[in-house]
Short mmCIF file of C-alpha atoms and ligand atoms in Angstrom, two decimals:
data_model
loop_
_atom_site.label_atom_id
_atom_site.label_comp_id
_atom_site.label_asym_id
_atom_site.label_seq_id
_atom_site.Cartn_x
_atom_site.Cartn_y
_atom_site.Cartn_z
CA MET F 1048 -13.55 -5.63 -2.87
CA ILE F 1049 -12.63 -3.51 -0.24
CA TRP F 1050 -11.84 -0.46 -2.01
CA LYS F 1051 -14.75 3.05 -1.47
CA GLU F 1052 -15.59 5.53 -3.72
CA LYS F 1053 -15.01 8.07 0.21
CA TYR F 1054 -10.89 6.69 -0.46
CA GLU F 1055 -10.33 8.92 -3.63
CA LEU F 1056 -8.17 11.89 -3.78
CA GLY F 1057 -9.58 13.64 -7.12
CA VAL F 1058 -6.58 12.59 -8.38
CA PRO F 1059 -7.11 10.44 -11.36
CA ASN F 1060 -3.61 8.06 -11.40
CA ILE F 1061 -3.04 7.74 -7.42
CA ASP F 1062 -6.30 6.24 -6.78
CA GLU F 1063 -5.95 3.89 -9.18
CA GLN F 1064 -3.01 3.37 -8.06
CA HIS F 1065 -4.42 2.95 -4.30
CA GLN F 1066 -7.33 1.20 -6.29
CA GLU F 1067 -4.39 -1.60 -7.18
CA LEU F 1068 -3.46 -2.46 -4.19
CA PHE F 1069 -6.67 -2.90 -2.38
CA ARG F 1070 -6.85 -5.47 -5.09
CA ARG F 1071 -3.54 -7.04 -4.65
CA ILE F 1072 -4.21 -6.99 -0.64
CA ASP F 1073 -7.61 -8.72 -1.48
CA GLU F 1074 -6.47 -11.14 -3.98
CA PHE F 1075 -3.06 -11.91 -1.73
CA MET F 1076 -5.90 -12.41 1.63
CA ALA F 1077 -8.16 -14.56 -0.31
CA ASN F 1078 -5.18 -16.92 -1.46
CA LEU F 1079 -3.78 -16.84 2.06
CA ARG F 1080 -7.58 -18.83 3.30
CA SER F 1081 -8.27 -20.77 0.46
CA ALA F 1082 -7.71 -24.21 1.79
CA ASP F 1083 -4.85 -24.81 -1.45
CA PRO F 1084 -1.56 -26.65 -0.18
CA TRP F 1085 0.70 -24.16 0.65
CA GLU F 1086 2.93 -25.46 -2.76
CA GLU F 1087 -0.03 -23.62 -4.59
CA LYS F 1088 -0.34 -20.72 -2.51
CA VAL F 1089 3.51 -19.61 -2.85
CA ASP F 1090 3.44 -18.14 -5.79
CA VAL F 1091 0.69 -15.60 -4.94
CA VAL F 1092 2.81 -15.34 -2.10
CA ASN F 1093 6.22 -14.23 -4.09
CA GLU F 1094 4.36 -12.06 -6.55
CA THR F 1095 2.67 -9.65 -3.99
CA LEU F 1096 5.85 -9.29 -2.42
CA LYS F 1097 7.56 -8.61 -5.30
CA PHE F 1098 5.06 -6.10 -6.26
CA MET F 1099 4.74 -4.72 -2.37
CA ASN F 1100 8.46 -4.09 -3.00
CA GLY F 1101 8.13 -2.32 -6.15
CA TYR F 1102 4.55 -0.93 -7.10
CA VAL F 1103 3.99 0.80 -3.84
CA VAL F 1104 7.67 2.13 -3.71
CA GLU F 1105 6.72 3.76 -6.82
CA HIS F 1106 3.60 4.71 -5.76
CA PHE F 1107 4.48 6.51 -2.92
CA ARG F 1108 7.28 8.54 -5.09
CA ASP F 1109 4.30 9.60 -7.13
CA GLU F 1110 2.50 10.62 -4.11
CA GLU F 1111 5.01 12.42 -2.55
CA GLU F 1112 5.33 14.02 -5.90
CA TYR F 1113 1.91 14.78 -6.03
CA GLN F 1114 2.09 16.60 -2.25
CA GLN F 1115 5.38 18.82 -3.53
CA LYS F 1116 3.97 20.11 -6.56
CA ILE F 1117 1.02 21.19 -4.55
CA GLY F 1118 2.90 22.91 -1.22
CA TYR F 1119 1.26 20.26 0.61
CA PRO F 1120 2.76 20.82 4.23
CA GLY F 1121 2.60 17.90 5.86
CA TYR F 1122 5.31 15.89 3.20
CA GLU F 1123 8.04 15.56 5.52
CA MET F 1124 5.78 13.69 7.55
CA HIS F 1125 3.94 11.79 5.02
CA LYS F 1126 6.97 10.50 3.62
CA LYS F 1127 8.54 9.51 6.54
CA ILE F 1128 4.89 7.39 6.80
CA HIS F 1129 5.82 5.87 4.03
CA ALA F 1130 9.94 5.68 3.97
CA ASP F 1131 8.52 3.70 7.62
CA MET F 1132 5.93 1.33 5.64
CA VAL F 1133 9.13 0.73 2.82
CA ASN F 1134 11.17 -0.99 5.80
CA TYR F 1135 8.36 -2.96 7.05
CA VAL F 1136 7.81 -4.54 3.38
CA LEU F 1137 11.41 -5.22 3.79
CA HIS F 1138 11.87 -6.43 7.15
CA VAL F 1139 8.84 -8.89 6.13
CA THR F 1140 10.50 -9.67 2.76
CA GLU F 1141 13.79 -11.13 4.94
CA GLU F 1142 11.59 -13.02 7.14
CA TYR F 1143 10.44 -14.82 4.22
CA GLU F 1144 13.33 -15.19 2.69
CA LYS F 1145 14.68 -16.85 5.74
CA ARG F 1146 11.70 -19.10 6.63
CA GLY F 1147 9.93 -19.94 3.87
CA TYR F 1148 6.48 -19.63 3.42
CA ASP F 1149 5.54 -19.53 7.11
CA GLU F 1150 1.36 -18.89 7.70
CA LYS F 1151 1.61 -16.86 11.02
CA LEU F 1152 3.88 -14.59 9.38
CA LEU F 1153 2.28 -14.06 6.02
CA GLN F 1154 -0.82 -13.66 7.95
CA GLN F 1155 0.32 -10.84 9.94
CA PHE F 1156 1.56 -9.49 7.47
CA SER F 1157 -1.49 -9.66 5.43
CA GLY F 1158 -3.48 -7.79 8.06
CA LYS F 1159 -0.99 -5.80 8.70
CA LEU F 1160 -0.45 -4.11 5.26
CA LEU F 1161 -5.24 -4.11 4.47
CA ALA F 1162 -5.61 -2.11 7.93
CA TRP F 1163 -2.19 0.22 7.46
CA LEU F 1164 -3.70 0.61 3.68
CA ILE F 1165 -7.12 1.63 4.69
CA ASN F 1166 -6.22 3.85 7.83
CA HIS F 1167 -3.63 5.11 5.78
CA VAL F 1168 -5.56 6.27 2.63
CA ALA F 1169 -8.93 6.76 4.49
CA ALA F 1170 -7.21 9.43 6.91
CA GLU F 1171 -4.02 10.58 6.05
CA ASP F 1172 -3.99 10.79 2.06
CA GLN F 1173 -7.22 12.38 2.71
CA ARG F 1174 -5.26 15.27 4.33
CA ILE F 1175 -3.76 16.25 1.02
CA ALA F 1176 -6.97 15.83 -0.83
CA LEU F 1177 -8.76 18.84 1.71
CA TYR F 1178 -5.31 20.77 1.67
CA ALA F 1179 -5.91 20.96 -2.14
CA ILE F 1180 -9.81 21.63 -2.22
CA GLU F 1181 -8.97 24.36 0.66
CA LYS F 1182 -6.21 26.24 -1.20
CA GLY F 1183 -7.51 25.84 -4.51
CA VAL F 1184 -5.21 23.49 -6.65
CA THR F 1185 -5.75 20.12 -7.45
CA GLY F 1186 -2.35 19.74 -9.67
CA ASN F 1187 -4.25 18.30 -12.25
CA GLU F 1188 -3.70 20.52 -14.56
FE1 LIG R 2225 0.68 8.36 1.76
#
């Protein structure tokens, strides 16, 4: 598990969603690494892509709503970062539909997802938590 406590924002539903994202990417990477034939790996790949296209969009929406609720000044910029990620996931999904099980494409995808998530949650999302603390607004009430 690659989740770390320092990633917490102190907003329970967002923190749970982040943990779920880490868990799913972890599972996806373990599946890609396994020696099983691709025919057996393809289910997890399909599931992961479905998850990334659904859950991630919902998660971003929840996180953006929270930012608006606390009046986070970096909201527009943050929203743009989310939108770029959604587009990237869509792009990979289209490539996957064209190319099928392509080890290189999927390896790149999982690596980029993990790097993006760590970087985003540990840096960008933490700014939201800092702002909430500074302003004394947690939005949890
Ligand atoms: Fe975010």
